CSV table of C-alpha atoms in Angstrom, one decimal:
chain,number,residue,atom,x,y,z
A,191,MET,CA,0.4,26.3,17.1
A,192,ILE,CA,-3.1,26.2,18.4
A,193,GLY,CA,-5.7,24.5,16.3
A,194,ARG,CA,-8.3,26.7,14.6
A,195,ARG,CA,-11.3,25.3,16.5
A,196,ARG,CA,-9.6,25.6,19.9
A,197,LEU,CA,-8.4,29.1,19.0
A,198,THR,CA,-11.9,30.3,18.0
A,199,GLN,CA,-13.3,28.9,21.2
A,200,ALA,CA,-10.6,30.6,23.2
A,201,MET,CA,-11.1,34.0,21.7
A,202,THR,CA,-14.8,33.8,22.1
A,203,ALA,CA,-14.4,33.0,25.7
A,204,THR,CA,-11.9,35.9,26.1
A,205,VAL,CA,-14.4,38.4,24.7
A,206,ALA,CA,-17.2,36.9,26.8
A,207,VAL,CA,-15.7,36.7,30.2
A,208,GLY,CA,-12.7,39.1,30.0
A,209,ALA,CA,-9.9,36.7,31.1
A,210,SER,CA,-7.6,35.0,28.7
A,211,GLY,CA,-4.2,33.5,29.2
A,212,LEU,CA,-5.4,30.8,26.7
A,213,PHE,CA,-2.8,31.5,24.1
A,214,GLY,CA,0.7,30.1,24.6
A,215,GLU,CA,3.4,32.6,25.3
A,216,GLY,CA,5.2,33.8,22.2
A,217,GLN,CA,2.9,32.0,19.8
A,218,ALA,CA,1.6,33.5,16.6
A,219,SER,CA,-2.0,32.7,15.6
A,220,ALA,CA,-4.9,34.1,13.6
A,221,LEU,CA,-7.9,35.5,15.5
A,222,THR,CA,-10.9,33.9,13.9
A,223,GLY,CA,-14.6,33.7,14.4
A,224,ALA,CA,-16.4,36.1,16.7
A,225,ALA,CA,-13.4,38.0,17.8
A,226,ALA,CA,-12.2,38.8,14.3
A,227,ALA,CA,-15.6,39.5,12.9
A,228,GLY,CA,-15.7,43.0,14.3
A,229,SER,CA,-18.9,45.0,14.2
A,230,PRO,CA,-21.3,45.5,11.3
A,231,ARG,CA,-20.3,48.4,9.1
A,232,GLY,CA,-22.3,51.6,9.7
A,233,ARG,CA,-23.0,50.9,13.4
A,234,ALA,CA,-23.6,54.1,15.2
A,235,ALA,CA,-20.6,55.3,17.3
A,236,HIS,CA,-20.9,54.9,21.0
A,237,ASP,CA,-20.7,58.1,23.1
A,238,LEU,CA,-17.3,58.6,24.6
A,239,GLY,CA,-18.5,61.5,26.7
A,240,PRO,CA,-17.4,65.1,26.6
A,241,VAL,CA,-13.9,66.2,25.5
A,242,ARG,CA,-12.0,67.0,28.7
A,243,SER,CA,-8.6,68.6,29.1
A,244,ILE,CA,-5.7,68.4,31.4
A,245,ARG,CA,-2.4,70.3,31.5
A,246,THR,CA,1.1,68.8,31.5
A,247,ASP,CA,4.3,70.8,31.4
A,248,VAL,CA,4.1,71.1,27.6
A,249,LEU,CA,0.5,70.5,26.5
A,250,ASP,CA,-3.1,71.0,27.3
A,251,ILE,CA,-4.2,67.5,26.3
A,252,ALA,CA,-7.7,66.8,25.2
A,253,TYR,CA,-9.1,63.4,26.1
A,254,HIS,CA,-12.1,61.3,26.9
A,255,GLU,CA,-12.7,59.1,29.8
A,256,VAL,CA,-15.0,56.1,29.9
A,257,GLY,CA,-15.7,53.6,32.6
A,258,PRO,CA,-16.2,53.4,36.4
A,259,THR,CA,-14.1,55.5,38.7
A,260,GLY,CA,-11.6,53.3,40.4
A,261,GLY,CA,-11.6,50.8,37.5
A,262,LYS,CA,-8.3,49.4,36.2
A,263,PRO,CA,-6.7,52.2,34.0
A,264,VAL,CA,-6.3,51.6,30.3
A,265,ILE,CA,-4.9,54.3,28.0
A,266,LEU,CA,-6.1,53.9,24.4
A,267,LEU,CA,-3.8,55.6,21.9
A,268,HIS,CA,-4.7,56.6,18.3
A,269,GLY,CA,-2.6,56.8,15.1
A,270,TRP,CA,-2.2,59.1,12.2
A,271,PRO,CA,-4.3,60.2,10.4
A,272,PHE,CA,-7.1,58.6,12.4
A,273,SER,CA,-9.4,59.6,15.2
A,274,PRO,CA,-9.4,58.4,18.8
A,275,VAL,CA,-13.2,58.6,18.8
A,276,GLY,CA,-13.5,56.5,15.7
A,277,SER,CA,-10.8,54.1,16.7
A,278,TYR,CA,-12.1,53.4,20.2
A,279,ALA,CA,-15.9,54.1,19.9
A,280,GLU,CA,-16.6,50.4,20.5
A,281,VAL,CA,-13.4,49.3,22.3
A,282,ALA,CA,-13.8,51.7,25.2
A,283,PRO,CA,-17.4,51.0,26.1
A,284,ALA,CA,-16.7,47.2,25.8
A,285,LEU,CA,-13.9,47.6,28.4
A,286,ALA,CA,-16.0,49.9,30.6
A,287,ARG,CA,-18.6,47.2,30.8
A,288,ARG,CA,-15.9,44.9,32.2
A,289,GLY,CA,-14.9,47.5,34.9
A,290,TYR,CA,-12.0,49.2,33.2
A,291,ARG,CA,-11.4,53.0,33.3
A,292,CYS,CA,-10.4,54.1,29.8
A,293,TYR,CA,-8.6,57.3,29.0
A,294,ILE,CA,-8.5,58.2,25.3
A,295,PRO,CA,-6.1,61.2,24.6
A,296,TYR,CA,-5.7,63.2,21.5
A,297,LEU,CA,-2.1,63.2,20.3
A,298,ARG,CA,-0.1,66.5,20.0
A,299,GLY,CA,-1.2,68.3,16.9
A,300,HIS,CA,-4.6,66.7,16.9
A,301,GLY,CA,-8.1,67.9,17.9
A,302,GLU,CA,-8.3,70.2,20.9
A,303,THR,CA,-4.8,69.3,22.2
A,304,ARG,CA,-2.7,72.5,22.3
A,305,PHE,CA,0.8,73.5,23.1
A,306,LEU,CA,1.0,75.8,26.1
A,307,ARG,CA,3.7,78.1,24.8
A,308,GLU,CA,4.2,79.5,21.3
A,309,GLY,CA,7.9,79.0,21.4
A,310,THR,CA,7.8,75.2,22.0
A,311,PHE,CA,9.3,73.1,19.2
A,312,ARG,CA,6.4,71.4,17.4
A,313,SER,CA,8.0,68.0,17.6
A,314,GLY,CA,6.4,64.8,16.4
A,315,GLN,CA,9.3,62.5,17.3
A,316,GLN,CA,8.9,59.2,19.1
A,317,ALA,CA,10.4,60.4,22.4
A,318,ALA,CA,8.0,63.3,22.5
A,319,LEU,CA,5.0,61.0,22.1
A,320,GLY,CA,6.2,58.6,24.8
A,321,ALA,CA,7.0,61.5,27.2
A,322,ASP,CA,3.5,63.0,26.5
A,323,LEU,CA,1.9,59.7,27.6
A,324,VAL,CA,3.8,59.6,31.0
A,325,ALA,CA,3.1,63.3,31.5
A,326,PHE,CA,-0.6,62.7,30.8
A,327,MET,CA,-0.6,60.0,33.5
A,328,ASP,CA,1.2,62.3,36.0
A,329,ALA,CA,-1.4,65.0,35.4
A,330,LEU,CA,-4.3,62.5,35.9
A,331,ARG,CA,-2.5,61.1,39.0
A,332,VAL,CA,-2.6,57.6,37.4
A,333,ARG,CA,0.4,55.7,38.7
A,334,ARG,CA,0.2,52.7,36.4
A,335,ALA,CA,-1.9,51.8,33.4
A,336,LEU,CA,-2.3,49.4,30.6
A,337,PHE,CA,-1.2,50.9,27.2
A,338,ALA,CA,-2.9,49.9,24.0
A,339,GLY,CA,-2.5,51.5,20.6
A,340,TYR,CA,-1.5,51.4,16.9
A,341,ASP,CA,0.7,53.5,14.6
A,342,TRP,CA,1.8,56.8,16.4
A,343,GLY,CA,-0.2,55.7,19.5
A,344,GLY,CA,1.3,52.2,19.5
A,345,ARG,CA,4.8,53.8,19.3
A,346,ALA,CA,4.0,56.1,22.2
A,347,GLY,CA,3.0,53.1,24.2
A,348,ASP,CA,6.1,51.1,23.2
A,349,VAL,CA,8.4,54.0,24.1
A,350,ALA,CA,6.7,54.6,27.5
A,351,ALA,CA,6.7,50.9,28.3
A,352,ALA,CA,10.4,50.5,27.5
A,353,LEU,CA,11.6,53.6,29.3
A,354,TRP,CA,9.2,53.7,32.2
A,355,PRO,CA,8.1,50.0,32.7
A,356,GLU,CA,7.1,50.8,36.3
A,357,ARG,CA,4.2,52.9,34.9
A,358,CYS,CA,2.9,50.1,32.6
A,359,THR,CA,0.9,47.1,33.6
A,360,GLY,CA,0.7,45.6,30.1
A,361,LEU,CA,1.0,46.6,26.4
A,362,VAL,CA,-1.0,45.9,23.3
A,363,SER,CA,0.9,47.1,20.2
A,364,VAL,CA,-0.3,46.8,16.6
A,365,ASN,CA,2.5,45.9,14.2
A,366,GLY,CA,4.9,44.7,17.0
A,367,TYR,CA,7.9,46.6,18.3
A,368,LEU,CA,7.5,50.2,17.0
A,369,ILE,CA,10.5,52.0,18.5
A,370,GLN,CA,12.3,53.5,15.6
A,371,ASN,CA,15.9,52.5,15.1
A,372,LEU,CA,17.3,55.9,14.0
A,373,ALA,CA,20.8,54.4,13.7
A,374,VAL,CA,19.6,52.6,10.5
A,375,ALA,CA,17.2,55.3,9.3
A,376,GLN,CA,19.0,55.6,6.0
A,377,GLU,CA,19.1,51.9,5.2
A,378,PRO,CA,16.6,50.9,2.5
A,379,LEU,CA,13.7,48.4,3.1
A,380,PRO,CA,12.5,46.0,0.4
A,381,PRO,CA,10.9,48.0,-2.4
A,382,ALA,CA,7.5,46.4,-1.9
A,383,ILE,CA,7.5,47.9,1.6
A,384,GLU,CA,9.0,51.2,0.7
A,385,SER,CA,6.2,51.8,-1.9
A,386,GLY,CA,3.7,51.7,0.9
A,387,LEU,CA,5.6,54.5,2.8
A,388,TRP,CA,5.2,57.0,-0.1
A,389,TYR,CA,4.0,59.7,2.3
A,390,PHE,CA,7.2,59.4,4.4
A,391,PHE,CA,9.2,60.7,1.4
A,392,TYR,CA,6.6,63.2,0.2
A,393,PHE,CA,6.8,64.9,3.6
A,394,LEU,CA,10.5,65.2,3.3
A,395,THR,CA,9.9,67.9,0.7
A,396,GLU,CA,8.5,71.4,0.8
A,397,ARG,CA,6.1,70.2,-1.9
A,398,GLY,CA,4.8,67.6,0.6
A,399,ARG,CA,4.5,70.2,3.4
A,400,LYS,CA,2.4,72.4,1.1
A,401,GLY,CA,0.4,69.3,0.0
A,402,LEU,CA,-0.5,68.4,3.6
A,403,GLN,CA,-1.4,72.1,4.4
A,404,ARG,CA,-3.7,72.4,1.4
A,405,ASN,CA,-5.1,68.9,1.0
A,406,ARG,CA,-5.4,67.5,4.5
A,407,GLU,CA,-8.6,65.6,3.8
A,408,ASP,CA,-7.8,64.3,0.3
A,409,LEU,CA,-4.4,63.1,1.5
A,410,ALA,CA,-5.8,61.3,4.5
A,411,ARG,CA,-8.5,59.6,2.4
A,412,VAL,CA,-5.8,58.2,0.2
A,413,VAL,CA,-3.9,56.9,3.3
A,414,TRP,CA,-7.1,55.3,4.8
A,415,ARG,CA,-7.9,53.5,1.6
A,416,ARG,CA,-4.4,52.3,0.9
A,417,ASN,CA,-3.4,51.4,4.5
A,418,SER,CA,-6.8,49.6,5.1
A,419,PRO,CA,-7.8,48.3,1.6
A,420,GLU,CA,-10.7,46.1,2.9
A,421,TRP,CA,-12.2,48.7,5.3
A,422,GLN,CA,-15.5,50.1,4.1
A,423,PHE,CA,-15.5,53.2,6.2
A,424,THR,CA,-18.4,55.6,6.0
A,425,ASP,CA,-18.4,59.3,5.0
A,426,ALA,CA,-19.5,60.1,8.6
A,427,GLU,CA,-16.5,58.2,10.1
A,428,PHE,CA,-14.1,60.1,7.8
A,429,ALA,CA,-15.8,63.5,8.5
A,430,GLN,CA,-15.5,63.0,12.2
A,431,ALA,CA,-11.7,62.3,11.9
A,432,ALA,CA,-11.2,65.3,9.6
A,433,GLU,CA,-12.2,67.6,12.4
A,434,LEU,CA,-8.9,66.7,14.1
A,435,TRP,CA,-6.8,67.9,11.3
A,436,THR,CA,-7.7,71.6,11.7
A,437,ASN,CA,-5.5,71.8,14.7
A,438,PRO,CA,-3.1,74.8,14.2
A,439,ASP,CA,0.0,72.6,15.0
A,440,TYR,CA,-1.1,69.6,12.9
A,441,VAL,CA,1.1,70.2,9.8
A,442,ASP,CA,4.2,71.1,11.8
A,443,VAL,CA,3.9,68.0,14.1
A,444,VAL,CA,3.2,65.6,11.2
A,445,ILE,CA,6.0,66.9,9.0
A,446,HIS,CA,8.5,66.8,11.8
A,447,SER,CA,7.4,63.3,12.8
A,448,TYR,CA,8.2,61.8,9.3
A,449,ARG,CA,11.3,63.9,8.8
A,450,HIS,CA,12.8,62.9,12.1
A,451,ARG,CA,12.1,59.2,11.7
A,452,LEU,CA,14.1,59.3,8.4
A,453,ALA,CA,16.9,61.2,10.2
A,454,ALA,CA,16.2,64.2,8.0
A,455,ALA,CA,15.4,66.7,10.8
A,456,PRO,CA,16.8,67.2,14.3
A,457,GLY,CA,14.8,66.4,17.3
A,458,ALA,CA,13.8,68.8,20.0
A,459,PRO,CA,16.6,69.3,22.5
A,460,ARG,CA,14.4,68.5,25.5
A,461,TYR,CA,14.0,64.9,24.2
A,462,ALA,CA,17.7,64.3,23.3
A,463,ASP,CA,18.5,62.1,26.3
A,464,LEU,CA,15.4,60.0,25.7
A,465,GLU,CA,16.3,59.6,22.0
A,466,ARG,CA,19.8,58.5,23.0
A,467,ARG,CA,18.3,55.8,25.2
A,468,LEU,CA,16.0,54.7,22.3
A,469,LEU,CA,19.0,54.2,20.0
A,470,ASP,CA,19.8,51.1,22.1
A,471,GLN,CA,16.4,49.6,21.1
A,472,PRO,CA,15.5,48.9,24.7
A,473,LYS,CA,13.6,45.7,25.5
A,474,ILE,CA,10.0,45.8,26.6
A,475,THR,CA,9.7,43.8,29.8
A,476,VAL,CA,6.0,44.2,30.6
A,477,PRO,CA,3.4,41.6,29.4
A,478,THR,CA,2.7,42.3,25.8
A,479,VAL,CA,0.3,41.2,23.0
A,480,THR,CA,1.2,42.2,19.5
A,481,LEU,CA,-1.3,42.2,16.7
A,482,ASP,CA,-0.9,42.4,12.9
A,483,GLY,CA,-3.8,43.1,10.5
A,484,GLN,CA,-3.9,40.5,7.8
A,485,ALA,CA,-5.2,43.2,5.4
A,486,ASP,CA,-2.8,46.0,6.4
A,487,GLY,CA,-1.8,47.8,3.3
A,488,VAL,CA,1.3,49.5,4.6
A,489,THR,CA,2.8,47.0,7.2
A,490,PRO,CA,2.6,43.4,6.0
A,491,TRP,CA,1.5,40.9,8.6
A,492,THR,CA,4.1,38.5,10.0
A,493,ASP,CA,4.4,35.8,12.6
A,494,GLY,CA,6.1,38.3,15.0
A,495,SER,CA,9.4,36.3,15.1
A,496,ALA,CA,11.4,39.2,13.6
A,497,TYR,CA,10.9,41.3,16.7
A,498,ALA,CA,10.2,38.7,19.4
A,499,ALA,CA,13.6,39.3,21.0
A,500,HIS,CA,12.5,42.9,21.8
A,501,PHE,CA,10.0,41.5,24.3
A,502,SER,CA,11.7,40.0,27.3
A,503,GLY,CA,8.5,39.5,29.4
A,504,PRO,CA,5.4,37.4,28.7
A,505,TRP,CA,4.6,38.0,25.0
A,506,THR,CA,2.2,36.6,22.4
A,507,HIS,CA,1.3,37.6,18.8
A,508,HIS,CA,-1.8,37.3,16.8
A,509,VAL,CA,-2.8,37.9,13.2
A,510,VAL,CA,-6.3,39.4,12.7
A,511,PRO,CA,-8.0,38.5,9.4
A,512,GLY,CA,-9.7,41.4,7.6
A,513,ALA,CA,-8.0,44.1,9.6
A,514,GLY,CA,-6.0,46.9,8.2
A,515,HIS,CA,-3.9,49.6,9.8
A,516,ASP,CA,-6.5,51.1,12.1
A,517,LEU,CA,-7.1,47.7,13.7
A,518,PRO,CA,-9.2,48.8,16.8
A,519,GLN,CA,-11.7,50.6,14.6
A,520,GLU,CA,-11.9,47.8,11.9
A,521,ARG,CA,-11.9,44.9,14.3
A,522,PRO,CA,-12.8,46.2,17.8
A,523,ASP,CA,-13.7,42.8,19.2
A,524,ALA,CA,-10.2,41.5,18.4
A,525,PHE,CA,-8.5,44.5,19.9
A,526,THR,CA,-10.6,44.4,23.1
A,527,ALA,CA,-9.8,40.7,23.4
A,528,ALA,CA,-6.1,41.4,23.2
A,529,ILE,CA,-6.4,43.9,26.1
A,530,LEU,CA,-8.2,41.4,28.2
A,531,GLU,CA,-5.6,38.8,27.3
A,532,VAL,CA,-2.6,40.9,28.2
A,533,ASP,CA,-4.3,42.0,31.5
A,534,ALA,CA,-4.6,38.3,32.4
A,535,MET,CA,-0.9,37.8,31.6
A,536,GLY,CA,0.2,40.3,34.3
């Protein structure tokens, strides 16, 4: 374990110069000092530029791009029910200043991302999210990229890194190994954890579908407050994210995502082979940094040892004080430092 003073100095240096490698492989530590302090609340969001769009075989994906042309590609992936703009308003410009080219897509069912065909199954399953990421890269003609995300976006990055490691230069994953083990979907977790997953079970019911349809903003506000209990988000931050939930496919995608992960709904046939491969809980071989928010209200922080065996390449784990579930928005400096660190591990 690295001492607190040395750790603080190391993280400060990582943020300042953009090259880490200062944390021992596989060690868990708490990010302290400047890197964990994040930004002052209420700071104006940086401009991520216009919303662009690009077509894959399934979607017209809305996205932002920030940073110099020819810079090392980084794909920043948001979660539910959060916004890519809010989550990466500070991370993307910080990386761009260090020469990275950042791509920030909107997940299926969110914002201006649209399905190309009416008859396409509105799936929210993990294999679909991972396949969308690789298809997005293909459309952009990006051969390899660093993946970084949390929640749904972290799962997309984990799936793509595991199934297509040749496309991934490194991975930052909040809350560790996020590939769902559907073989044990019906096995209960400790009650203290199950209670934080209340919306999983709500969405299993038609009452929950109607609730999401009618009360999108009120439901999301509850999730934000409970999943990130120390985050003092502003009304403007919440209103910006709420614009994403008017997508016509939002309810269908969200409901399917939570029903599928509890083995209560079938997946889309086009992803059946990928889901079979994910049942084996494939190892992630690329360099990886995993992060836990110490104030995460839904996924309790750990030392990472429970999922360490899933990472067979260079791996390290950090706990970020004061961070909840939307870690890149709540502690952007720590998330940025983790990307610089994993890039230096490659």
